[in-house]
Short mmCIF file of C-alpha atoms in Angstrom, two decimals:
data_model
loop_
_atom_site.label_atom_id
_atom_site.label_comp_id
_atom_site.label_asym_id
_atom_site.label_seq_id
_atom_site.Cartn_x
_atom_site.Cartn_y
_atom_site.Cartn_z
CA MET I 135 73.89 99.18 115.65
CA GLU I 136 77.57 98.84 116.59
CA ILE I 137 79.52 101.64 114.90
CA PHE I 138 82.70 101.68 116.96
CA SER I 139 84.71 98.50 116.95
CA GLY I 140 87.34 97.42 119.43
CA ASP I 141 88.30 94.73 116.93
CA LEU I 142 91.64 95.61 115.33
CA SER I 143 91.82 92.54 113.09
CA SER I 144 91.14 94.54 109.90
CA MET I 145 93.99 96.92 110.76
CA GLU I 146 96.27 93.99 111.55
CA GLN I 147 95.39 92.34 108.23
CA ASP I 148 96.31 95.56 106.40
CA ILE I 149 99.63 95.83 108.25
CA ASN I 150 100.58 92.22 107.48
CA TYR I 151 99.64 92.60 103.82
CA LEU I 152 101.73 95.77 103.49
CA LEU I 153 104.75 94.19 105.17
CA GLU I 154 104.55 91.26 102.76
CA SER I 155 104.20 93.64 99.79
CA ILE I 156 107.45 95.57 100.34
CA SER I 157 109.43 93.16 98.17
CA ARG I 158 106.90 93.46 95.33
CA CYS I 159 106.99 97.26 94.86
CA ASN I 160 107.87 98.18 91.27
CA ASN I 161 108.50 101.93 91.28
CA LYS I 162 109.26 104.81 93.63
CA TYR I 163 105.69 106.12 93.72
CA GLU I 164 104.23 102.71 94.55
CA SER I 165 106.95 102.26 97.18
CA TYR I 166 106.23 105.62 98.76
CA ILE I 167 102.48 104.90 98.83
CA LEU I 168 103.18 101.65 100.67
CA PHE I 169 105.64 103.36 103.03
CA ARG I 170 103.16 106.11 103.95
CA SER I 171 100.32 103.64 104.43
CA LEU I 172 102.34 101.28 106.61
CA TYR I 173 104.00 104.05 108.64
CA THR I 174 100.62 105.64 109.43
CA LEU I 175 98.89 102.37 110.27
CA LEU I 176 101.69 101.40 112.64
CA GLU I 177 101.60 104.80 114.30
CA PHE I 178 97.91 104.47 115.10
CA TYR I 179 98.12 100.78 115.97
CA GLU I 180 100.71 101.73 118.59
CA LEU I 181 98.42 104.51 119.81
CA LEU I 182 95.55 102.05 120.28
CA THR I 183 97.46 99.07 121.64
CA ASP I 184 100.89 100.25 122.84
CA ASN I 185 102.09 97.02 121.22
CA ALA I 186 103.25 97.64 117.65
CA LYS I 187 106.82 96.40 118.19
CA LYS I 188 106.10 93.02 116.59
CA TYR I 189 105.31 94.90 113.36
CA THR I 190 107.79 97.78 113.55
CA LYS I 191 110.70 95.34 113.90
CA LYS I 192 109.71 93.70 110.61
CA PHE I 193 109.29 97.13 109.00
CA GLU I 194 112.71 98.34 110.14
CA LYS I 195 114.41 95.15 108.90
CA ASN I 196 113.78 96.49 105.41
CA LYS I 197 116.40 99.15 106.11
CA HIS I 198 117.14 100.14 102.50
CA PHE I 199 113.44 100.49 101.69
CA TYR I 200 112.74 102.47 104.87
CA CYS I 201 115.65 104.89 104.44
CA GLU I 202 114.98 105.45 100.75
CA GLN I 203 111.32 106.33 101.32
CA ALA I 204 112.14 108.51 104.32
CA ARG I 205 114.54 110.49 102.09
CA TYR I 206 111.84 110.87 99.45
CA ALA I 207 109.38 112.11 102.11
CA ASN I 208 111.95 114.69 103.17
CA THR I 209 112.41 115.78 99.55
CA LEU I 210 108.65 116.29 99.15
CA TYR I 211 108.59 118.36 102.32
CA ASN I 212 111.52 120.53 101.24
CA ASN I 213 109.84 121.08 97.86
CA SER I 214 106.66 122.18 99.62
CA VAL I 215 108.68 124.73 101.61
CA GLU I 216 110.16 126.13 98.40
CA ALA I 217 106.70 126.31 96.82
CA TYR I 218 105.44 128.15 99.91
CA LEU I 219 108.24 130.69 99.63
CA LYS I 220 107.18 131.46 96.05
CA SER I 221 103.55 132.02 97.12
CA ARG I 222 104.24 134.57 99.85
CA ASP I 223 102.69 137.51 98.02
CA MET I 224 99.43 135.62 97.47
CA THR I 225 99.23 134.66 101.13
CA LEU I 226 99.87 138.21 102.32
CA SER I 227 97.34 139.57 99.84
CA PHE I 228 94.65 137.20 101.13
CA SER I 229 95.56 138.03 104.72
CA ASP I 230 95.32 141.76 104.02
CA ALA I 231 91.88 141.28 102.45
CA LEU I 232 90.52 139.21 105.34
CA PHE I 233 92.27 140.99 108.20
CA SER I 234 92.25 144.67 107.36
CA GLU I 235 93.31 146.97 110.20
CA ASP I 236 89.78 148.22 110.83
CA VAL I 237 88.21 144.75 111.26
CA GLU I 238 87.75 143.12 114.67
CA VAL I 239 86.46 139.57 115.02
CA ASN I 240 84.96 138.27 118.28
CA PHE I 241 83.74 134.74 119.03
CA MET I 242 81.00 134.07 121.58
CA TYR I 243 79.95 130.64 122.84
CA GLU I 244 76.49 130.02 124.27
CA LYS I 245 75.99 128.18 127.55
CA SER I 246 73.28 125.55 127.69
CA SER I 247 70.88 125.46 130.65
CA THR I 248 70.84 121.66 130.47
CA ASP I 249 73.51 118.96 130.56
CA GLU I 250 75.27 118.15 127.30
CA LEU I 251 73.33 115.62 125.27
CA LEU I 252 74.98 112.25 124.82
CA PHE I 253 73.96 109.87 122.05
CA ASP I 254 73.99 106.09 121.87
CA GLU I 255 75.26 104.36 118.75
CA ASN I 256 71.79 103.87 117.27
CA GLU I 257 71.08 107.59 117.62
CA ILE I 258 74.47 108.49 116.14
CA TYR I 259 73.84 106.29 113.11
CA GLU I 260 70.28 107.60 112.66
CA ILE I 261 71.32 111.28 112.72
CA VAL I 262 74.39 110.85 110.53
CA SER I 263 72.61 108.60 108.02
CA ASP I 264 69.67 111.03 107.78
CA TYR I 265 72.12 113.75 106.80
CA LEU I 266 74.00 111.54 104.33
CA LYS I 267 70.77 110.33 102.69
CA LYS I 268 69.91 113.96 102.00
CA TYR I 269 73.31 115.31 100.95
CA ASN I 270 75.84 112.54 100.30
CA GLU I 271 74.57 109.04 99.47
CA SER I 272 78.03 107.78 98.54
CA GLY I 273 79.16 108.82 102.02
CA LEU I 274 76.40 106.65 103.50
CA ASN I 275 77.61 103.69 101.44
CA PHE I 276 81.14 104.20 102.76
CA LEU I 277 79.85 104.50 106.34
CA ASP I 278 77.89 101.24 106.09
CA GLU I 279 80.85 99.48 104.49
CA MET I 280 83.27 100.66 107.19
CA ILE I 281 80.88 99.63 109.97
CA LYS I 282 80.51 96.19 108.38
CA ASP I 283 84.30 95.79 108.04
CA LYS I 284 84.89 97.09 111.59
CA ARG I 285 87.14 99.94 110.51
CA ILE I 286 85.78 102.71 112.77
CA TYR I 287 87.37 103.04 116.20
CA TRP I 288 86.68 105.29 119.15
CA ALA I 289 89.30 105.80 121.83
CA VAL I 290 89.94 108.29 124.62
CA ILE I 291 93.70 108.86 124.65
CA LYS I 292 95.30 109.95 127.92
CA ASP I 293 96.75 113.46 127.99
CA ASN I 294 94.95 114.32 124.75
CA GLU I 295 93.78 117.91 125.10
CA ASP I 296 92.47 118.49 121.60
CA THR I 297 89.54 116.20 120.87
CA CYS I 298 89.64 115.18 117.23
CA GLY I 299 89.61 112.34 114.75
CA TYR I 300 91.82 110.84 112.08
CA THR I 301 91.29 109.13 108.78
CA ILE I 302 93.98 106.53 108.26
CA TRP I 303 94.23 106.15 104.49
CA ASN I 304 95.79 102.88 103.44
CA ASN I 305 96.54 104.33 100.03
CA TYR I 306 98.33 101.19 98.82
CA MET I 307 95.29 98.93 99.38
CA LYS I 308 92.77 101.75 98.79
CA LYS I 309 91.17 101.27 102.19
CA ASN I 310 90.34 103.68 105.02
CA HIS I 311 90.12 103.42 108.79
CA ILE I 312 88.58 106.10 111.01
CA LEU I 313 89.82 106.76 114.53
CA LEU I 314 87.81 109.13 116.71
CA ILE I 315 89.51 110.59 119.75
CA GLU I 316 86.71 112.24 121.69
CA LYS I 317 86.04 112.57 125.38
CA ASN I 318 82.40 111.50 125.09
CA ASN I 319 79.65 110.70 122.61
CA SER I 320 78.38 114.26 122.33
CA ILE I 321 77.31 116.20 119.24
CA ARG I 322 80.98 116.93 118.59
CA LEU I 323 81.69 113.23 118.06
CA LEU I 324 78.98 113.17 115.35
CA ALA I 325 80.53 116.18 113.60
CA THR I 326 83.98 114.62 113.83
CA LEU I 327 82.67 111.38 112.32
CA VAL I 328 81.14 113.25 109.38
CA HIS I 329 84.36 115.26 108.91
CA GLU I 330 86.34 112.01 108.68
CA LEU I 331 83.78 110.54 106.27
CA GLY I 332 84.47 113.61 104.13
CA HIS I 333 88.10 112.48 104.00
CA VAL I 334 87.03 108.94 103.08
CA CYS I 335 84.97 110.25 100.15
CA ASP I 336 87.87 112.47 99.06
CA ASN I 337 90.36 109.61 99.32
CA CYS I 338 88.14 107.32 97.27
CA ASN I 339 87.88 110.01 94.58
CA MET I 340 91.68 109.83 94.39
CA HIS I 341 91.71 106.10 93.63
CA ASN I 342 91.66 106.62 89.86
CA LYS I 343 94.50 109.15 89.95
CA SER I 344 98.08 108.31 89.08
CA GLU I 345 100.39 106.83 91.70
CA ASN I 346 102.51 109.96 91.50
CA MET I 347 99.53 112.19 92.29
CA ARG I 348 98.24 109.93 95.05
CA SER I 349 101.71 109.62 96.58
CA LYS I 350 101.97 113.39 96.93
CA TYR I 351 98.41 114.33 97.90
CA LEU I 352 98.50 113.61 101.63
CA SER I 353 102.14 114.64 101.93
CA ILE I 354 102.21 118.12 100.47
CA SER I 355 98.76 119.37 99.42
CA PRO I 356 97.68 122.44 101.42
CA TYR I 357 94.06 121.69 100.46
CA VAL I 358 93.68 118.17 101.84
CA GLU I 359 91.29 119.32 104.63
CA THR I 360 88.99 121.41 102.41
CA LEU I 361 86.39 118.84 101.36
CA ALA I 362 86.22 117.29 104.84
CA ILE I 363 85.62 120.72 106.40
CA LEU I 364 82.99 121.45 103.75
CA GLU I 365 81.19 118.22 104.71
CA GLU I 366 81.48 119.05 108.40
CA LYS I 367 80.08 122.57 107.90
CA ARG I 368 77.09 121.29 105.95
CA PHE I 369 76.40 118.69 108.65
CA ILE I 370 76.55 121.24 111.48
CA GLU I 371 74.11 123.48 109.63
CA PHE I 372 71.86 120.41 109.15
CA LEU I 373 71.97 119.84 112.93
CA ILE I 374 71.00 123.46 113.57
CA GLU I 375 68.15 123.31 111.03
CA GLU I 376 66.85 120.09 112.60
CA GLY I 377 67.15 121.52 116.12
CA ILE I 378 69.45 118.71 117.27
CA ASP I 379 71.27 119.89 120.40
CA LYS I 380 70.99 123.33 118.86
CA ILE I 381 73.05 125.40 121.28
CA ASN I 382 76.05 123.05 121.12
CA SER I 383 75.64 122.75 117.34
CA ILE I 384 75.84 126.54 117.03
CA ASN I 385 78.96 126.47 119.19
CA LEU I 386 80.47 123.87 116.82
CA LEU I 387 79.93 126.23 113.89
CA THR I 388 81.48 129.08 115.86
CA ASN I 389 84.50 126.89 116.58
CA LEU I 390 84.84 125.92 112.92
CA TYR I 391 85.03 129.59 111.96
CA GLN I 392 87.43 130.36 114.81
CA LYS I 393 89.85 127.68 113.60
CA MET I 394 90.16 129.55 110.32
CA TYR I 395 90.87 132.84 112.08
CA ASP I 396 93.39 131.08 114.34
CA ASN I 397 95.32 129.47 111.48
CA LEU I 398 95.34 132.22 108.86
CA PRO I 399 97.44 134.64 110.98
CA LYS I 400 99.94 131.81 111.44
CA ILE I 401 100.14 131.48 107.65
CA THR I 402 100.88 135.20 107.50
CA VAL I 403 103.70 134.82 110.03
CA LEU I 404 105.11 131.89 108.05
CA SER I 405 105.15 134.16 105.00
CA LEU I 406 107.23 136.72 106.88
CA ILE I 407 109.82 134.28 108.24
CA PRO I 408 113.17 134.71 106.42
CA ASP I 409 114.10 131.90 104.02
CA ASN I 410 117.04 130.67 106.07
CA MET I 411 114.80 130.35 109.16
CA LEU I 412 111.94 128.67 107.33
CA ARG I 413 114.02 126.05 105.57
CA ARG I 414 114.54 122.89 107.67
CA ASP I 415 112.21 124.34 110.33
CA LYS I 416 115.07 126.22 112.00
CA TYR I 417 112.58 128.64 113.60
CA ALA I 418 110.88 125.83 115.58
CA SER I 419 113.79 125.47 118.01
CA MET I 420 114.17 129.21 118.65
CA THR I 421 113.11 130.89 121.87
CA LYS I 422 109.89 132.82 121.68
CA GLU I 423 111.74 136.13 122.13
CA ASP I 424 114.32 135.40 119.42
CA PHE I 425 111.65 134.18 117.04
CA TYR I 426 109.36 137.21 117.21
CA ASN I 427 112.25 139.65 117.28
CA ASN I 428 113.80 138.19 114.13
CA VAL I 429 110.77 138.08 111.84
CA PRO I 430 110.73 141.27 109.72
CA GLY I 431 107.47 143.17 109.75
CA MET I 432 106.20 141.57 112.95
CA LEU I 433 104.40 143.96 115.26
CA TYR I 434 103.95 141.46 118.11
CA ASP I 435 105.38 141.86 121.58
CA SER I 436 107.22 138.60 122.29
CA SER I 437 106.29 138.85 125.98
CA ASP I 438 102.60 138.42 125.09
CA THR I 439 101.64 135.10 126.70
CA PHE I 440 98.88 134.52 124.11
CA LEU I 441 101.28 134.41 121.19
CA PRO I 442 101.89 130.92 119.76
CA GLU I 443 105.18 129.23 120.52
CA PRO I 444 107.51 128.96 117.48
CA GLU I 445 106.90 125.21 117.12
CA GLU I 446 103.15 125.85 116.74
CA TYR I 447 103.76 127.31 113.29
CA SER I 448 103.51 124.56 110.67
CA ILE I 449 103.98 124.99 106.95
CA ILE I 450 101.84 121.86 106.48
CA ASP I 451 99.06 122.09 109.10
CA ASN I 452 98.41 125.85 109.20
CA PRO I 453 97.62 126.17 105.48
CA ARG I 454 95.48 123.04 105.61
CA TYR I 455 93.23 124.40 108.35
CA GLY I 456 93.55 128.05 107.33
CA TYR I 457 93.17 127.89 103.58
CA GLY I 458 91.21 124.64 103.91
CA THR I 459 88.49 126.20 106.05
CA ALA I 460 88.42 129.42 104.05
CA ILE I 461 87.92 127.62 100.73
CA ALA I 462 85.29 125.32 102.28
CA ILE I 463 83.30 128.33 103.51
CA TYR I 464 83.68 129.99 100.11
CA LEU I 465 82.47 126.91 98.21
CA ASP I 466 79.52 126.39 100.56
CA ALA I 467 78.44 130.01 100.12
CA LEU I 468 78.52 129.54 96.34
CA ARG I 469 76.49 126.33 96.65
CA LYS I 470 73.71 128.25 98.36
CA ALA I 471 73.83 131.30 96.09
CA ASP I 472 74.66 130.00 92.60
CA LYS I 473 74.84 126.27 91.90
CA TYR I 474 76.34 126.79 88.43
CA SER I 475 79.18 128.88 89.86
CA TYR I 476 79.59 126.35 92.67
CA GLN I 477 79.98 123.44 90.26
CA ASP I 478 82.42 125.43 88.13
CA LYS I 479 84.60 126.43 91.09
CA LEU I 480 84.40 122.98 92.67
CA SER I 481 85.52 121.37 89.42
CA LYS I 482 88.47 123.74 89.17
CA PHE I 483 89.35 123.17 92.81
CA MET I 484 89.34 119.39 92.34
CA SER I 485 91.94 119.74 89.59
CA LEU I 486 94.10 122.10 91.70
CA ARG I 487 93.96 120.43 95.10
CA THR I 488 96.62 117.77 94.64
CA GLY I 489 99.69 119.88 93.95
CA TYR I 490 101.93 122.24 95.86
CA ILE I 491 100.63 125.63 96.87
CA SER I 492 100.98 128.05 93.94
CA SER I 493 101.12 131.83 93.66
CA ASN I 494 98.34 131.88 91.05
CA PHE I 495 95.89 129.62 92.89
CA PHE I 496 93.14 132.25 93.16
CA ASP I 497 93.48 133.20 89.50
CA ARG I 498 93.26 129.56 88.41
CA LEU I 499 90.22 129.06 90.63
CA GLY I 500 88.55 131.99 88.88
CA THR I 501 88.37 134.40 91.81
CA SER I 502 90.49 136.95 93.67
CA THR I 503 91.69 137.31 97.23
CA GLN I 504 89.29 140.20 97.79
CA GLU I 505 86.26 138.44 96.29
CA MET I 506 86.88 135.29 98.31
CA SER I 507 87.39 137.34 101.46
CA ASP I 508 84.11 139.21 100.93
CA ILE I 509 82.14 136.02 100.28
CA ILE I 510 83.64 134.31 103.33
CA THR I 511 82.84 137.25 105.59
CA ASP I 512 79.25 137.46 104.30
CA GLU I 513 78.74 133.71 104.77
CA ILE I 514 80.01 133.80 108.36
CA GLU I 515 77.83 136.80 109.25
CA SER I 516 74.73 135.23 107.69
CA THR I 517 75.07 131.81 109.35
CA ASN I 518 76.28 132.55 112.86
CA LYS I 519 75.33 135.50 115.05
CA ASN I 520 77.95 134.44 117.60
CA VAL I 521 80.78 135.59 115.36
CA LEU I 522 80.90 139.36 115.50
CA ILE I 523 82.83 141.02 112.68
CA LYS I 524 83.17 144.74 113.41
CA LYS I 525 84.26 147.02 110.60
#
């Protein structure tokens, strides 16, 4: 079973088709969908080959098209900043509920007495397909289709510190490519593959949505990571239940929870940044001292070496991995406790996930910041003894 292809012909075919389609775009949403798809494909083609110039030159020749879509992308981003500013109170309320002053959270990682298990491609397919057969048959269909079409790639990128993966959504042609950037074929690569398959399933659910909605989803939705993280969490718990590289699987779950606790404080800081600093990312170019000294309500000492640099705060990425992980944990807890409530909340979430962040998100979901916080905390404590929450 060959899962990972070094054959880039399917990506090249997509790029050529998109370049030829520029002149046929009929409206601004269709044009933006094409622009996003082509821009992303070229970015990753360059990453894999260091030879995308033959395509980028053709892309940039369409100067009017390129500039117009770049301006629209900037407008969407600025609108998302304004929406974030209006939702500050909700963010701070959720942060207060999850991070009360008398709560301390510690993460412990277990050390294995044996070498890290490495899996060949047959083993990877067997484990992942066993999970998908049990929990997500449509995901298995997508996996088989992508393997057949040679649209899953695995590359080790030099100087890449954070091992991860990407789903490259060719929204215009309604196709997906998966790129895994992992140091080896360990249990983490399996979890990353399932996470990206979660994106593929989510993207395919968007195919019947309007061009306007699809054009905005990847650009501005703060919830675009939620369903992929939910899939990843369920898979990691499947690995633990099956006893597959159990110690490292438990560490993966610990890391998933830690990502939430790493990103949510950043969302809180973003909510405290003055409007004039937040707009146009003016804070990102500030010195660390100036940044922390000019955010009202901050209690941090700017000399603390563990504090994030200003450019590490992202109004796009931090909510996606903060809120995204929190909502995924919340939904998974409901799935285990009350399937009716889970289906109700999931249905509401699916209708809310495509827009800008809103100040009444929790109300529209049918919960509260405190209720969600309590359920998240209980779920973490019940599934992983390596996360210590002291009250």
